[in-house]
PDB file of C-alpha atoms in Angstrom:
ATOM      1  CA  UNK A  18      -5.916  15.257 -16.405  1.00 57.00           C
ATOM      2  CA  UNK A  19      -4.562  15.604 -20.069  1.00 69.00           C
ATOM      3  CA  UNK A  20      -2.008  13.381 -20.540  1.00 91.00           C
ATOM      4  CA  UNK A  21      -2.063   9.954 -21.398  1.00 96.00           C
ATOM      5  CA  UNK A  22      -0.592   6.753 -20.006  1.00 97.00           C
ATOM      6  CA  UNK A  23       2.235   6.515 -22.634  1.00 97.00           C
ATOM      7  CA  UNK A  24       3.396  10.223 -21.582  1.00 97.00           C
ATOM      8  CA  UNK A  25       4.322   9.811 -18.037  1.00 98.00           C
ATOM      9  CA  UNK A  26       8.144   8.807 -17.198  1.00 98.00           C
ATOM     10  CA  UNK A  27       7.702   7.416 -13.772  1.00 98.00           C
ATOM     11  CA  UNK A  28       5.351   4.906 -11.976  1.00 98.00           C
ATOM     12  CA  UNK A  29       5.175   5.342  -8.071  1.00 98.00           C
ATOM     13  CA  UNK A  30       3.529   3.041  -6.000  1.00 98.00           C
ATOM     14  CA  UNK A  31       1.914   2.615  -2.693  1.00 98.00           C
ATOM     15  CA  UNK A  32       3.137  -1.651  -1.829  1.00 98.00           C
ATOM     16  CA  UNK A  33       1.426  -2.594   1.298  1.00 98.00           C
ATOM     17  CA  UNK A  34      -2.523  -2.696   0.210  1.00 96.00           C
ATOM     18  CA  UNK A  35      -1.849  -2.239  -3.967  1.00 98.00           C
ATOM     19  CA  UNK A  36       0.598  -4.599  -4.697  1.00 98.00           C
ATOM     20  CA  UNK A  37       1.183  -7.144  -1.367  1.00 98.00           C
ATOM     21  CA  UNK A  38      -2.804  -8.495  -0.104  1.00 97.00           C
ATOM     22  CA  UNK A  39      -2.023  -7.689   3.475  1.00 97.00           C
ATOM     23  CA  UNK A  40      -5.612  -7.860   4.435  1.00 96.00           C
ATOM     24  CA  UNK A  41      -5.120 -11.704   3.566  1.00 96.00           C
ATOM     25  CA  UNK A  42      -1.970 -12.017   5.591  1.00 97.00           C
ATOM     26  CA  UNK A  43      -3.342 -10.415   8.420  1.00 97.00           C
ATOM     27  CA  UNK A  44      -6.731 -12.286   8.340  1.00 97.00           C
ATOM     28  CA  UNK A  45      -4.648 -15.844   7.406  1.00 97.00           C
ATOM     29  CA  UNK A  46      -2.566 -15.132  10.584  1.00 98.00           C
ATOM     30  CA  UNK A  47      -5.709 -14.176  13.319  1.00 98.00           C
ATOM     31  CA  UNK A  48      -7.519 -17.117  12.132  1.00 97.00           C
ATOM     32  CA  UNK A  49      -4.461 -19.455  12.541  1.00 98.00           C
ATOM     33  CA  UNK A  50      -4.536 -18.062  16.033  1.00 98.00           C
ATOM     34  CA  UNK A  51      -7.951 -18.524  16.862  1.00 97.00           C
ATOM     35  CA  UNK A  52      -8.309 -21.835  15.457  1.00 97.00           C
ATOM     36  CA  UNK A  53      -5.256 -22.848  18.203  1.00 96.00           C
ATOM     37  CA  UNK A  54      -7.272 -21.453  20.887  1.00 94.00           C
ATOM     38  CA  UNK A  55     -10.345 -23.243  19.944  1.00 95.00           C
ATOM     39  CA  UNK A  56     -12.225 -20.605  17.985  1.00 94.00           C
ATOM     40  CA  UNK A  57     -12.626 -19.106  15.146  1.00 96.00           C
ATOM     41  CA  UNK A  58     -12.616 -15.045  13.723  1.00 96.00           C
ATOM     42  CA  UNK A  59     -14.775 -13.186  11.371  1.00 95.00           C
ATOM     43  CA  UNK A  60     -12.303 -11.618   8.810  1.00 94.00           C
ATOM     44  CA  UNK A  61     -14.176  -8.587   8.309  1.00 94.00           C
ATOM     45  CA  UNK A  62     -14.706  -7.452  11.805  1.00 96.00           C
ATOM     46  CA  UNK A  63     -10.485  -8.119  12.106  1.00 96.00           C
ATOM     47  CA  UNK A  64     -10.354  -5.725   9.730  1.00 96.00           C
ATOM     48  CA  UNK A  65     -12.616  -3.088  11.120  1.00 94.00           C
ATOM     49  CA  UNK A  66     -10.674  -3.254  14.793  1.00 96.00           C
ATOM     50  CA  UNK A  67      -7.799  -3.820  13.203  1.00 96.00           C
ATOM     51  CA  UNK A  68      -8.066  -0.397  11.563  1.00 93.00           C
ATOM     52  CA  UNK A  69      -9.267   1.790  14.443  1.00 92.00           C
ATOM     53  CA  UNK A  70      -6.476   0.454  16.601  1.00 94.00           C
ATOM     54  CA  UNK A  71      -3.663   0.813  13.474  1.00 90.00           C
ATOM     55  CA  UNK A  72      -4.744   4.449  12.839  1.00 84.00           C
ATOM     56  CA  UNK A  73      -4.694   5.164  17.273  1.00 84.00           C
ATOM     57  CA  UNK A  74      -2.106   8.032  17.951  1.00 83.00           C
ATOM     58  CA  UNK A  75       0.179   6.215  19.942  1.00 86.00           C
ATOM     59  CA  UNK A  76       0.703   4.084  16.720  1.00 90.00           C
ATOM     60  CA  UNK A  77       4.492   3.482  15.523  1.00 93.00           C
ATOM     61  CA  UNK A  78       5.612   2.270  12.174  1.00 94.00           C
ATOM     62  CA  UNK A  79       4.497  -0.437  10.346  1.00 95.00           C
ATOM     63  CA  UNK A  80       4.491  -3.584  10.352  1.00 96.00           C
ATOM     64  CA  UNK A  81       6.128  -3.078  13.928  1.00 97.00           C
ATOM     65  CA  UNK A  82       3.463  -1.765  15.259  1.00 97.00           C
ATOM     66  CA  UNK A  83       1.311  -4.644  14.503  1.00 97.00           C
ATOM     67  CA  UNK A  84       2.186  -6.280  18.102  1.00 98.00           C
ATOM     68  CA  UNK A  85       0.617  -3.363  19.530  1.00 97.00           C
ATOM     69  CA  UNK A  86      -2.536  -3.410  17.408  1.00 97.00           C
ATOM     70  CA  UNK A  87      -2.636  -6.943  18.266  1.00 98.00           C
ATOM     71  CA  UNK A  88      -2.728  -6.713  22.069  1.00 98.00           C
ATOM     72  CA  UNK A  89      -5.948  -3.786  21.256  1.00 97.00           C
ATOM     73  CA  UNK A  90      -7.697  -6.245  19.344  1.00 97.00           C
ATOM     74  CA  UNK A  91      -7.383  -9.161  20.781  1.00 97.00           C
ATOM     75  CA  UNK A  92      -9.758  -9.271  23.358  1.00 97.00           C
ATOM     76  CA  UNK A  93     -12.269  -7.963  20.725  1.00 97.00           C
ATOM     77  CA  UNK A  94     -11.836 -10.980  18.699  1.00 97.00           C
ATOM     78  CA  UNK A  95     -12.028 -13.417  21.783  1.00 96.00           C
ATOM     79  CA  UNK A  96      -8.302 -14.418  21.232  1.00 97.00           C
ATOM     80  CA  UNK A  97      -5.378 -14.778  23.928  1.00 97.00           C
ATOM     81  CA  UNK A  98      -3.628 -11.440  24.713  1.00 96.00           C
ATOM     82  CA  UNK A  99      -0.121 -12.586  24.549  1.00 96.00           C
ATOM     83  CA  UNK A 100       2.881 -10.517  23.795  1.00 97.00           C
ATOM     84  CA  UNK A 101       3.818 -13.775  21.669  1.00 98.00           C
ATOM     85  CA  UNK A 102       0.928 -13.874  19.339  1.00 98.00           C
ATOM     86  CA  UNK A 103       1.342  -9.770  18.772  1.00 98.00           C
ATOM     87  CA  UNK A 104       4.624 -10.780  17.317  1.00 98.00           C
ATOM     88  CA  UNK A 105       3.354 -13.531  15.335  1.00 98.00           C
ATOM     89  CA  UNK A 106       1.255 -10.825  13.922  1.00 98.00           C
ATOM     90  CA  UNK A 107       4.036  -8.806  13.110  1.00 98.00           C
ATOM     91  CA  UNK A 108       6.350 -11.520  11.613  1.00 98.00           C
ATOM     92  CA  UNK A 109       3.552 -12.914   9.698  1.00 98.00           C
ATOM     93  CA  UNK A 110       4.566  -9.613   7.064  1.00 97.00           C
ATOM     94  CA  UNK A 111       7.292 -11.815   6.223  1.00 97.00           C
ATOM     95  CA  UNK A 112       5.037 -14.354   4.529  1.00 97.00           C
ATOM     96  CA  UNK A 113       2.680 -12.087   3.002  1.00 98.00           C
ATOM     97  CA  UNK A 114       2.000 -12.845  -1.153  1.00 97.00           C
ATOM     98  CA  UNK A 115       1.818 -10.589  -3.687  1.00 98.00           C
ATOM     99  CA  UNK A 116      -1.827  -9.949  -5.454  1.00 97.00           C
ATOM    100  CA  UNK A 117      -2.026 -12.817  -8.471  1.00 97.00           C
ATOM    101  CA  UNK A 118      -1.239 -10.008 -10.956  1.00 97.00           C
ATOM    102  CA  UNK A 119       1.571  -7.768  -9.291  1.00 98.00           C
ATOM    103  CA  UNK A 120       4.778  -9.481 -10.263  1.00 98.00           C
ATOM    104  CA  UNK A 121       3.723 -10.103 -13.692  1.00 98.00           C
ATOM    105  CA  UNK A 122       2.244  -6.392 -13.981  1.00 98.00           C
ATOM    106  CA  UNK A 123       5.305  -4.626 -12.582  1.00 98.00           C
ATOM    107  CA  UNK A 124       7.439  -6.744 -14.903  1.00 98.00           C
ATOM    108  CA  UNK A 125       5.512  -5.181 -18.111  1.00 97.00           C
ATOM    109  CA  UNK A 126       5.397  -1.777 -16.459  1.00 98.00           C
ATOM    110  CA  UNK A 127       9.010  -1.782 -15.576  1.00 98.00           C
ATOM    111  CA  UNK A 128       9.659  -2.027 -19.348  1.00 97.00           C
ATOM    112  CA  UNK A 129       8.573   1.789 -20.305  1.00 97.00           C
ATOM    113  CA  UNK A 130       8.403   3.529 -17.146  1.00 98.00           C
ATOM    114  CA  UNK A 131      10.426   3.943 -13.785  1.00 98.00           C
ATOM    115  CA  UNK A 132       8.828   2.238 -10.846  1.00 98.00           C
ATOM    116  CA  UNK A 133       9.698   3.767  -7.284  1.00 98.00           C
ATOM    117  CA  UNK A 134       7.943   2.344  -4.219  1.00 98.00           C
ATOM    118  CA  UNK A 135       6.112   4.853  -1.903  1.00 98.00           C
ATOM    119  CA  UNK A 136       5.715   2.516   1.437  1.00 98.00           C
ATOM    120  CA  UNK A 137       4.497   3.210   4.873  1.00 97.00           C
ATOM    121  CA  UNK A 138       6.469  -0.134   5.293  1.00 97.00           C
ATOM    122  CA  UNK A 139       9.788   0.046   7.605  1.00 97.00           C
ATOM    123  CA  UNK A 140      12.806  -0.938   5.081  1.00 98.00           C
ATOM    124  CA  UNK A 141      13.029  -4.382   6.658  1.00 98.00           C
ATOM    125  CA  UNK A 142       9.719  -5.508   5.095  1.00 98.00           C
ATOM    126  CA  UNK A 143       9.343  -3.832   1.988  1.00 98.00           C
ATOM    127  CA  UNK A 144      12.922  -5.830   1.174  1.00 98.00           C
ATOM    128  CA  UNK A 145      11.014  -8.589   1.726  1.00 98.00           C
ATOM    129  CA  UNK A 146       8.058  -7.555  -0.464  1.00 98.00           C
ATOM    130  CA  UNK A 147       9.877  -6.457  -3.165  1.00 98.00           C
ATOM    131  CA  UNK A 148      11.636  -9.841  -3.451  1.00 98.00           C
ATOM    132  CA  UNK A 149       8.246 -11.371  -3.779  1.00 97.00           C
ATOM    133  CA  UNK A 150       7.297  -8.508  -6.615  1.00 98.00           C
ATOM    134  CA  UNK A 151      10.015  -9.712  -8.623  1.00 98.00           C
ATOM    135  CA  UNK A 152      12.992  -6.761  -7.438  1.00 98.00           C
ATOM    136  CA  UNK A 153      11.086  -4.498 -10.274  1.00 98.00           C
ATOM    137  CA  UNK A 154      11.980  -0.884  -8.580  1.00 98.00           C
ATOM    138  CA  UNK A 155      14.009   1.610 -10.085  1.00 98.00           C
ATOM    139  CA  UNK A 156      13.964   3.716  -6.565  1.00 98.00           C
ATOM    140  CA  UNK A 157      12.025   3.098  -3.377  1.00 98.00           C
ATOM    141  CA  UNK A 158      10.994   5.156  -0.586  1.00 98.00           C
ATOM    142  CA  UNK A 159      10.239   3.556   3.085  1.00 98.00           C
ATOM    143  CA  UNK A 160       8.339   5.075   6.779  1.00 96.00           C
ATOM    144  CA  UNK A 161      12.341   4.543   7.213  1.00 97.00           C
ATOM    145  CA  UNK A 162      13.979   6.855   4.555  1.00 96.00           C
ATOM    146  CA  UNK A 163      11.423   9.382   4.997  1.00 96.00           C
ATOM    147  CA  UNK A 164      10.790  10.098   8.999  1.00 93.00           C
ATOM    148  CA  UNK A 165       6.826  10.242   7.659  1.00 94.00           C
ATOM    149  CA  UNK A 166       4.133   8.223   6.606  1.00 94.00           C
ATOM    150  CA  UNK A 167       1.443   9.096   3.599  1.00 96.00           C
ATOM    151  CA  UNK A 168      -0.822  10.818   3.776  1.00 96.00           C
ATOM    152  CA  UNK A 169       1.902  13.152   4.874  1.00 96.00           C
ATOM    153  CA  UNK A 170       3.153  15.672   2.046  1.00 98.00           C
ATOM    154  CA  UNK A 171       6.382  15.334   3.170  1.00 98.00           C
ATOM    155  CA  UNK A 172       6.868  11.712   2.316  1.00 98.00           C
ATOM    156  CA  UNK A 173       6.056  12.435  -1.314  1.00 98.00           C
ATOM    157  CA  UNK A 174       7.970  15.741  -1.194  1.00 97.00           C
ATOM    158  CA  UNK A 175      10.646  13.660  -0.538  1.00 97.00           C
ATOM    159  CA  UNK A 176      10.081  11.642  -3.860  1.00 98.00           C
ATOM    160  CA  UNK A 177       9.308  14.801  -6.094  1.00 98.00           C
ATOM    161  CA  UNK A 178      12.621  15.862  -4.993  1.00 98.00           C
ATOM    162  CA  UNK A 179      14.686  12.446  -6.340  1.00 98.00           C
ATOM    163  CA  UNK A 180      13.019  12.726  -9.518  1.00 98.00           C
ATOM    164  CA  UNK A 181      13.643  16.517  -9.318  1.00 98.00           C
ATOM    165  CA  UNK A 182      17.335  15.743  -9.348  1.00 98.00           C
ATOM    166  CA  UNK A 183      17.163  13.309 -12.566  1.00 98.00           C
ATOM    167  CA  UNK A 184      15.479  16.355 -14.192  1.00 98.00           C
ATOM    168  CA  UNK A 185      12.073  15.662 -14.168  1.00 98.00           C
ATOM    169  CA  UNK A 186       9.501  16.823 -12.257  1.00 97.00           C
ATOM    170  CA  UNK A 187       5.751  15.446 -10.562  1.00 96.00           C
ATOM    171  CA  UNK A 188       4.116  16.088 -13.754  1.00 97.00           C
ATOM    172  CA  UNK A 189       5.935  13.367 -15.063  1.00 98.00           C
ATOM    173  CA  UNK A 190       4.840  10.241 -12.619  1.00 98.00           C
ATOM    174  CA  UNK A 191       1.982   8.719 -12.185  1.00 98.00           C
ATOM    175  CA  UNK A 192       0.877   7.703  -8.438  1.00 98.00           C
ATOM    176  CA  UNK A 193      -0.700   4.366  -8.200  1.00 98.00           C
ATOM    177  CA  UNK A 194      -2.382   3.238  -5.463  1.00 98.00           C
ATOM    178  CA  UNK A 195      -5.511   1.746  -3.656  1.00 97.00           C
ATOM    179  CA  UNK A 196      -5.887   3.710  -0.754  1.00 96.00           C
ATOM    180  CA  UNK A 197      -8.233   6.753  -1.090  1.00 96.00           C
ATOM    181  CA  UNK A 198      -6.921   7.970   2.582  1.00 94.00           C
ATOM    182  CA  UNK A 199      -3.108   7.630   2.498  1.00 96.00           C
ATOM    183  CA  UNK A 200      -2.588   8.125  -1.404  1.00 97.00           C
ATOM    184  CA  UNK A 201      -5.406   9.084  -4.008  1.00 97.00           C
ATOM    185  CA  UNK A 202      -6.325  12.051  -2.069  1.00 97.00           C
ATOM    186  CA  UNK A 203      -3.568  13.621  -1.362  1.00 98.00           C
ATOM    187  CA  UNK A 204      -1.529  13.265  -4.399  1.00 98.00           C
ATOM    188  CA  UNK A 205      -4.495  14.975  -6.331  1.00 97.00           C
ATOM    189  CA  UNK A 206      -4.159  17.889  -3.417  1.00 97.00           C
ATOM    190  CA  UNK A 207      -0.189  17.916  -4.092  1.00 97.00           C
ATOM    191  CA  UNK A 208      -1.113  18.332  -8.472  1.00 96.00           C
ATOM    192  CA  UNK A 209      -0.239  14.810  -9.334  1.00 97.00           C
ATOM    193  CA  UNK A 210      -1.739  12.759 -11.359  1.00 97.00           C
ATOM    194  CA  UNK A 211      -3.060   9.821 -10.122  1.00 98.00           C
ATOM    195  CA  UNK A 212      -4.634   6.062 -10.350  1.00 98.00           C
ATOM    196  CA  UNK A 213      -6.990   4.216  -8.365  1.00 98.00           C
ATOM    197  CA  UNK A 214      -6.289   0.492  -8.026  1.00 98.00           C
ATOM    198  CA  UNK A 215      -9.678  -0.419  -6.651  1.00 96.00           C
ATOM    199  CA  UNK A 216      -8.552  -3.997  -5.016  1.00 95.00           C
ATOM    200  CA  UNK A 217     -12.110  -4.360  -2.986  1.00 88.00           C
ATOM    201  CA  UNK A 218     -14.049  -3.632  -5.896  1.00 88.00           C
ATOM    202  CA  UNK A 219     -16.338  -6.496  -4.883  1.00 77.00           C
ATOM    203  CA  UNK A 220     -16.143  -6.516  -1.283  1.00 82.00           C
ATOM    204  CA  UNK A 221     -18.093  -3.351   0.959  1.00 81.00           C
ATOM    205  CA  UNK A 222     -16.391  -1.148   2.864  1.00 76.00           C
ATOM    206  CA  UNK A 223     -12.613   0.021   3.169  1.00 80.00           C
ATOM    207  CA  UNK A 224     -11.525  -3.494   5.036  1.00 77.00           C
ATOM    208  CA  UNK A 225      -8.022  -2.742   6.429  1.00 80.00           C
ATOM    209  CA  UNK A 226      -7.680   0.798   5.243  1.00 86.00           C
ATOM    210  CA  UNK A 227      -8.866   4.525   7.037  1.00 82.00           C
ATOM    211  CA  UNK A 228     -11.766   5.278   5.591  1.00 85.00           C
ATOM    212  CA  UNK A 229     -11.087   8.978   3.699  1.00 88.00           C
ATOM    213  CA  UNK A 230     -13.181  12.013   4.751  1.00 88.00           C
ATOM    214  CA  UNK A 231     -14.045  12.828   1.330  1.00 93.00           C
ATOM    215  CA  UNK A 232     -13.788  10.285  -1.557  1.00 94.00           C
ATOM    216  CA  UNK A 233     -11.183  11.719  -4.558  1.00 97.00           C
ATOM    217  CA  UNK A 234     -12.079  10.617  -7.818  1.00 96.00           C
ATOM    218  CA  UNK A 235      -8.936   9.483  -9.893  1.00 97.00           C
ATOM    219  CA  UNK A 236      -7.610   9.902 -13.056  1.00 97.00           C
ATOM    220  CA  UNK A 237      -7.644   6.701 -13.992  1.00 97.00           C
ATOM    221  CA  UNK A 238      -9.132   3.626 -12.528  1.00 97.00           C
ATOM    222  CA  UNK A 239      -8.617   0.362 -12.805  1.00 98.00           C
ATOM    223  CA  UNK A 240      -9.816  -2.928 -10.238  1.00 97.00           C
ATOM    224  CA  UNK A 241      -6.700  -4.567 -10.516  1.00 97.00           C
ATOM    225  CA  UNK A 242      -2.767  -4.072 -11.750  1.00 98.00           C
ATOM    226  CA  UNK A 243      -3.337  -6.294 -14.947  1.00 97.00           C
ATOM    227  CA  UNK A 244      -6.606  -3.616 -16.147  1.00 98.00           C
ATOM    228  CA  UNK A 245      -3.357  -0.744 -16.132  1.00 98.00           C
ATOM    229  CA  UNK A 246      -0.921  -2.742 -17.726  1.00 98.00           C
ATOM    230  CA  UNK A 247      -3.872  -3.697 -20.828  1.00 97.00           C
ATOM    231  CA  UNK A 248      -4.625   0.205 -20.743  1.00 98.00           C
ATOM    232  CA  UNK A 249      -0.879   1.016 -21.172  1.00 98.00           C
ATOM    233  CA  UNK A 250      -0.272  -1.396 -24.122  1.00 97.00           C
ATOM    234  CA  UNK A 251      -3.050  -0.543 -25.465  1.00 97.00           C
ATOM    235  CA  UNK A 252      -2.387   2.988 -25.289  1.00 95.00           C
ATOM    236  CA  UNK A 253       1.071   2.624 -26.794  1.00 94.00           C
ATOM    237  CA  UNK A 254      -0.145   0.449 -29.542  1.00 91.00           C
TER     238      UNK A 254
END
């Protein structure tokens, strides 16, 4: 990777995982649940079957799909498997928060570079996200708009083609993202640059997210959004 952070014209961005802390919604939203049926949930292990049953192949799109993942974990978790509490799962997207520095981060970024959102997210609830990210996208892509999800080349075919037609071309964006399965990896397969937003820097294992089959070192690497934005103003000091 030769170019620096001032050269690139376009941000993209994996939401769900890099920007919104889903692995907090989700584990906010079992725990509410178990403590109504008397018990209680280890976060961790949620995250573990929660993970084996999201990645299954009779999964569907996301967050959706959470009722479903919620019915195959539930009796796992000692918690009652009710069609009701599967969509409690799923509607509990809609109250998911934004990572402490994400607003305020995509606010600077937004400044020199154009952000599009690259979500496995159905349209409904990256709206919803992006409201709570402060509306900072220039262009976003959804599991909706693209028929896919990431890791699939297609999805960020899809997106090299939009910038294509504003006249620029993948060498020009940066991908930015936490997961190492759906994002870091491929994008470096596809020639595009890439950087790592290590979120569970301080935590083991790959929590909510597929664990890759081969880790991908990045470009650049940061543990949270606010280490890029200090690297970019730094770098265009």
């Amino acid at each position: 990777m030769s170019k620096s952070l001032p050269e690139f014209k376009y941000m993209t961005f994996d939401v769900v995982g890099t920007l919104i802390d889903f692995e907090s919604g989700l584990k906010t939203c079992l725990a509410e649940i178990a403590a109504e049926a008397g018990g209680t949930v280890d976060g961790e292990q949620a995250l573990s079957l929660y993970r084996a049953a999201r990645y299954a192949e009779d999964a569907g799109l996301f967050p959706d799909d959470l009722v479903r993942v919620y019915l195959a974990i539930a009796p796992k978790l000692g918690l009652p498997a009710d069609q009701k509490y599967g969509e409690r799962l799923r509607d509990s997207a809609k109250s998911w928060e934004g990572f402490a520095d994400s607003a305020a981060a995509l606010a600077r970024l937004a400044k020199d570079y154009r952000l599009v959102a690259m979500t496995n997210a159905r349209r409904w609830a990256f709206d919803l996200f992006e409201k709570k990210l402060g509306n900072p996208f220039y262009a976003a892509f959804t599991a909706d708009d693209t028929g896919t999800e990431k890791p699939d080349p297609a999805f960020f075919e899809r997106v090299f083609a939009y910038v294509a037609a504003e006249g620029h071309s993948k060498d020009d964006i940066l991908h930015v993202a936490q997961s190492q399965y759906h994002d870091i990896g491929i994008s470096r397969e596809l020639g595009l640059a890439n950087c790592w937003i290590e979120r569970r820097h301080a935590q083991k294992g790959y929590g909510g997210t597929i664990e890759p089959v081969e880790f991908t070192k990045p470009d650049f690497h940061f543990t949270s959004m606010a280490g890029l934005t200090d690297a970019v103003a730094a770098a265009r000091a």
